[in-house]
């Protein structure tokens, strides 16, 4: 974990800001903590850092067996630094969150089709290029911080933002995050990327501490989308921008879902909000001073782009998008790409 990111975190147990104290057991490369703990000076709950990964969770989202093993492994360090052995809280979490966590823990290492295989399908590689071309219009400079909510295996952390930008990625799936760390460890991204296990429904970061936030296919997995959007808005500085990518609720949605059920090589564990549109995004941010803008993409079933291969998929996706835009259907693609700017 990057030491520079600690100052941006809050204790998820008591929600105190600037109360987390780092204790380093072993140093990592590029200003990372390899092993250690963050402990709260207010409520005395501690959170493990193991192999650069911070677990900043409470309640049912705690990997309890792993946390006990961590304490046993570093028992001498706990005694040496007099760290209180208080790592559990009574806070509960939604059963849906646990279901999503288990799904993505399995998906991370699924032998039939892992998330790594999924993101490297020609369709998703082409789609990501379309997303990047939309978001790259913003003046994102190297001194800025990005919050990647539901970052998974680091796909958006690496593909959508340059390596000189500071980025904190969070997810409830420990297995996914292990892949994200492995993905960046021997690359230039390692100096600026850090990942934590955390709950998107109660994002444990300080108010107004990030310049940008991003979610990619995350809102559909959440128990309370409005609550997460409010947390994202809280974390952004004035004029900060929240970038997002989700399944679009459009007139073609039924066709897309029917074909996906037949041909899609992956299983998606849908949450309470499997797709969104512009009006829904505005509703999720009701009462917040924001500007919501969006455009859709993908008007043909993904299997067509996968059949074309990497070289042709992007060109054909760009071409078909333009055709459907010309036909006046720009809001009815299968994916919605959006930007939400905070005004205060």
XYZ file of C-alpha atoms in Angstrom:
344
model
C 0.000 0.000 0.000
C 1.263 3.478 -0.859
C 2.143 5.456 2.266
C 0.913 8.649 0.585
C -2.633 7.231 0.462
C -3.001 6.719 4.219
C -3.801 10.399 4.800
C -6.842 10.059 2.524
C -8.486 7.248 4.512
C -10.950 7.159 7.389
C -11.693 4.405 9.871
C -14.718 2.444 8.576
C -15.593 1.378 12.113
C -15.990 4.780 13.811
C -15.833 6.952 10.618
C -13.129 9.152 12.164
C -10.987 11.156 9.744
C -7.204 11.360 10.097
C -7.262 8.842 12.946
C -5.468 5.975 11.194
C -1.905 5.329 12.258
C 0.412 3.173 10.161
C 2.738 0.596 11.693
C 5.144 -0.894 9.167
C 6.298 -4.478 9.654
C 8.175 -4.618 6.340
C 8.793 -2.031 3.643
C 7.776 -2.549 0.042
C 9.121 -1.103 -3.196
C 8.213 2.351 -4.527
C 7.091 3.742 -1.136
C 4.652 0.883 -0.519
C 4.050 -0.842 2.791
C 4.518 -4.560 2.159
C 3.225 -5.758 5.521
C 1.865 -3.851 8.495
C -1.321 -2.481 10.020
C -3.390 0.663 10.149
C -4.877 1.189 13.593
C -7.442 3.765 14.634
C -6.403 6.023 17.499
C -10.080 6.624 18.325
C -11.731 3.179 18.408
C -8.522 1.050 18.452
C -9.655 -1.245 15.621
C -6.769 -2.407 13.427
C -6.692 -3.304 9.737
C -4.105 -5.589 8.107
C -1.770 -4.739 5.249
C -0.416 -7.933 3.712
C 1.434 -8.132 0.418
C 0.644 -4.418 -0.181
C -3.107 -5.026 0.188
C -4.968 -3.139 2.927
C -8.197 -4.708 4.211
C -10.270 -1.733 5.378
C -13.532 -3.554 6.084
C -15.813 -4.190 9.048
C -18.725 -6.494 9.817
C -19.570 -9.382 7.520
C -17.223 -8.168 4.777
C -14.195 -8.967 6.951
C -12.247 -12.022 5.787
C -12.261 -13.288 9.365
C -10.125 -16.390 8.894
C -7.495 -14.442 6.955
C -7.424 -11.744 9.612
C -6.856 -14.314 12.360
C -4.037 -15.905 10.355
C -2.490 -12.474 9.837
C -2.506 -11.785 13.577
C -0.904 -15.160 14.278
C 1.743 -14.616 11.611
C 2.749 -11.237 12.997
C 2.056 -11.842 16.701
C 5.569 -10.719 17.655
C 5.094 -7.422 15.823
C 1.725 -6.877 17.520
C 3.424 -7.315 20.901
C 6.452 -5.219 19.948
C 4.400 -2.225 18.799
C 1.695 -2.737 21.462
C -1.132 -2.842 18.907
C -4.504 -3.467 20.604
C -6.051 -6.764 19.500
C -9.365 -5.243 18.488
C -10.226 -6.167 14.914
C -13.899 -7.060 14.964
C -17.034 -4.903 14.995
C -20.723 -5.689 15.184
C -21.599 -3.827 11.986
C -23.513 -5.949 9.496
C -23.599 -5.845 5.710
C -26.147 -6.647 3.036
C -26.450 -10.318 1.976
C -26.290 -9.010 -1.605
C -22.822 -7.593 -0.941
C -21.575 -10.936 0.329
C -23.097 -12.665 -2.700
C -21.306 -10.258 -5.041
C -18.030 -10.661 -3.138
C -18.179 -14.451 -3.350
C -19.081 -14.273 -7.037
C -16.088 -12.092 -7.926
C -13.704 -14.001 -5.653
C -14.624 -17.069 -7.714
C -14.588 -15.186 -11.033
C -11.037 -13.968 -10.353
C -9.634 -17.503 -10.570
C -12.320 -19.400 -12.470
C -10.633 -22.030 -14.649
C -13.420 -21.975 -17.265
C -13.328 -18.205 -17.791
C -11.569 -15.818 -15.434
C -12.085 -12.063 -15.359
C -8.697 -11.684 -17.093
C -10.065 -13.687 -20.033
C -13.300 -11.702 -19.945
C -11.643 -8.275 -20.202
C -9.421 -9.410 -23.080
C -12.293 -10.413 -25.344
C -12.183 -8.347 -28.582
C -15.478 -6.665 -27.694
C -14.297 -5.330 -24.334
C -10.917 -4.223 -25.668
C -12.695 -2.267 -28.414
C -15.276 -0.858 -26.008
C -12.589 0.286 -23.592
C -10.940 2.257 -26.402
C -14.237 4.038 -27.068
C -14.545 4.876 -23.371
C -10.969 6.129 -23.220
C -11.512 8.409 -26.216
C -14.501 9.957 -24.422
C -12.854 10.470 -21.038
C -9.488 11.585 -22.419
C -11.058 14.900 -23.433
C -10.712 15.969 -19.798
C -7.487 17.652 -18.664
C -6.298 14.944 -16.276
C -2.797 15.813 -15.048
C -0.221 13.848 -13.083
C -0.702 15.710 -9.798
C -4.326 14.558 -9.511
C -5.851 11.654 -7.554
C -8.375 9.153 -8.955
C -10.687 6.971 -6.843
C -11.515 3.724 -8.670
C -14.616 2.291 -6.969
C -15.130 -1.423 -7.629
C -11.776 -1.621 -9.394
C -11.730 -5.426 -9.616
C -8.513 -6.730 -11.152
C -7.298 -3.226 -12.054
C -8.718 -3.102 -15.562
C -9.919 0.515 -15.394
C -7.028 1.483 -13.102
C -4.579 0.662 -15.878
C -6.484 1.044 -19.149
C -8.254 4.349 -18.529
C -5.616 6.443 -16.740
C -1.922 7.158 -17.370
C 0.733 5.650 -15.119
C 1.807 9.040 -13.726
C -1.624 9.661 -12.145
C -2.204 8.723 -8.508
C -4.977 6.166 -8.123
C -6.583 4.367 -5.200
C -8.669 1.352 -6.174
C -11.146 -0.326 -3.858
C -13.223 -3.481 -4.110
C -14.879 -6.013 -1.782
C -13.205 -8.946 -3.572
C -9.789 -9.766 -2.162
C -9.008 -12.198 -4.971
C -9.661 -9.540 -7.590
C -7.452 -7.050 -5.789
C -4.611 -9.539 -5.560
C -4.730 -9.698 -9.344
C -4.705 -5.891 -9.543
C -1.557 -5.709 -7.407
C 0.133 -8.417 -9.464
C -0.857 -6.580 -12.618
C 0.956 -3.366 -11.670
C 3.808 -4.618 -9.471
C 6.515 -4.776 -12.150
C 5.287 -1.819 -14.210
C 5.495 2.001 -14.026
C 1.968 1.932 -12.551
C 3.323 0.495 -9.299
C 4.617 3.893 -8.162
C 1.148 5.475 -8.355
C -1.380 2.674 -7.771
C -2.624 1.342 -4.457
C -5.493 -1.035 -3.724
C -7.669 -1.677 -0.672
C -10.475 -4.041 0.297
C -13.343 -1.692 1.145
C -17.107 -1.264 0.944
C -18.433 0.961 -1.857
C -21.589 1.477 0.180
C -19.568 3.361 2.801
C -16.408 4.494 1.034
C -13.746 4.987 3.765
C -12.011 8.083 2.418
C -11.897 11.704 3.539
C -14.287 14.291 2.085
C -13.111 16.260 -0.982
C -9.860 14.298 -1.206
C -10.054 13.095 -4.828
C -10.127 14.961 -8.133
C -11.750 12.163 -10.122
C -13.701 8.971 -9.475
C -14.557 6.086 -11.770
C -16.869 3.079 -11.777
C -17.027 0.511 -14.558
C -19.905 -1.960 -14.413
C -20.176 -1.421 -10.665
C -23.549 0.245 -9.998
C -25.374 -2.892 -11.064
C -23.685 -4.798 -8.235
C -24.589 -2.440 -5.392
C -27.386 -2.753 -2.806
C -27.965 1.028 -2.638
C -26.809 2.949 -5.721
C -27.926 6.355 -4.430
C -25.910 5.893 -1.258
C -22.765 4.965 -3.161
C -23.221 7.915 -5.541
C -23.560 10.225 -2.528
C -20.333 8.816 -1.097
C -18.528 9.275 -4.411
C -19.773 12.857 -4.582
C -18.579 13.430 -1.010
C -15.065 12.250 -1.837
C -14.686 14.591 -4.841
C -13.217 18.066 -4.657
C -15.050 21.048 -6.167
C -15.446 20.581 -9.936
C -14.358 16.969 -9.512
C -15.636 14.524 -12.136
C -17.115 11.070 -11.697
C -16.624 8.911 -14.814
C -18.806 5.853 -15.277
C -19.653 2.984 -17.596
C -22.743 0.779 -17.140
C -25.277 -1.303 -19.029
C -27.777 1.081 -20.593
C -31.528 0.783 -20.076
C -32.657 1.330 -23.661
C -35.250 0.127 -26.166
C -32.840 -2.626 -27.266
C -32.083 -3.913 -23.760
C -34.329 -6.961 -24.013
C -32.648 -8.087 -27.228
C -29.161 -7.625 -25.751
C -30.013 -9.602 -22.622
C -31.680 -12.413 -24.566
C -28.670 -12.861 -26.842
C -26.272 -12.573 -23.902
C -28.129 -15.393 -22.186
C -27.500 -17.609 -25.200
C -24.025 -16.605 -26.365
C -22.191 -14.818 -23.541
C -19.256 -16.938 -22.283
C -19.512 -15.432 -18.792
C -22.088 -15.350 -16.025
C -22.913 -11.932 -14.597
C -24.214 -11.818 -11.014
C -26.683 -8.952 -11.407
C -27.591 -6.758 -8.473
C -30.642 -4.636 -7.772
C -29.937 -2.206 -10.644
C -28.810 -4.268 -13.666
C -28.918 -1.264 -16.014
C -29.229 2.530 -15.833
C -30.000 5.495 -18.078
C -29.582 9.277 -17.962
C -32.784 9.847 -15.972
C -31.827 7.206 -13.424
C -28.367 8.733 -12.987
C -29.966 12.089 -12.300
C -32.264 10.400 -9.771
C -29.350 8.749 -7.980
C -27.859 12.230 -7.514
C -31.082 13.915 -6.468
C -30.335 16.754 -4.058
C -26.676 16.948 -5.058
C -25.339 19.903 -7.007
C -24.040 18.064 -10.072
C -24.218 18.097 -13.866
C -24.913 14.730 -15.502
C -24.005 14.068 -19.135
C -23.948 10.784 -21.030
C -23.709 9.066 -24.375
C -24.329 5.450 -25.291
C -22.267 2.952 -27.258
C -22.634 -0.548 -28.769
C -25.722 -1.125 -30.915
C -24.996 -4.698 -31.971
C -24.592 -7.832 -29.843
C -21.074 -8.220 -28.365
C -20.691 -11.680 -29.913
C -20.418 -10.043 -33.367
C -17.397 -7.999 -32.266
C -15.801 -11.026 -30.615
C -16.117 -12.936 -33.903
C -14.311 -10.130 -35.749
C -11.164 -10.339 -33.611
C -9.043 -7.585 -32.089
C -8.043 -5.785 -35.297
C -11.523 -5.254 -36.745
C -13.648 -5.026 -33.580
C -12.718 -1.434 -32.698
C -13.165 -0.085 -36.246
C -16.518 -1.811 -36.627
C -17.708 -0.630 -33.214
C -16.793 2.946 -34.045
C -18.487 2.683 -37.460
C -21.734 1.202 -36.147
C -21.890 3.743 -33.317
C -21.700 6.568 -35.839
C -24.398 4.980 -38.009
C -26.853 4.677 -35.127
C -26.017 8.188 -33.905
C -26.922 9.450 -37.389
C -30.226 7.599 -37.155
C -31.065 9.544 -33.985
C -30.567 6.608 -31.637
C -27.500 7.826 -29.745
C -29.142 7.171 -26.360
C -30.107 3.564 -27.066
C -26.813 1.671 -27.200
C -26.079 -1.271 -24.929
C -23.626 0.690 -22.765
C -23.920 4.158 -21.249
C -20.769 6.250 -20.803
C -21.291 9.113 -18.392
C -19.603 12.027 -16.651
C -20.965 13.660 -13.496
C -19.352 16.921 -12.418
C -19.570 18.165 -8.858
C -20.392 21.890 -8.794
C -19.672 22.766 -5.166
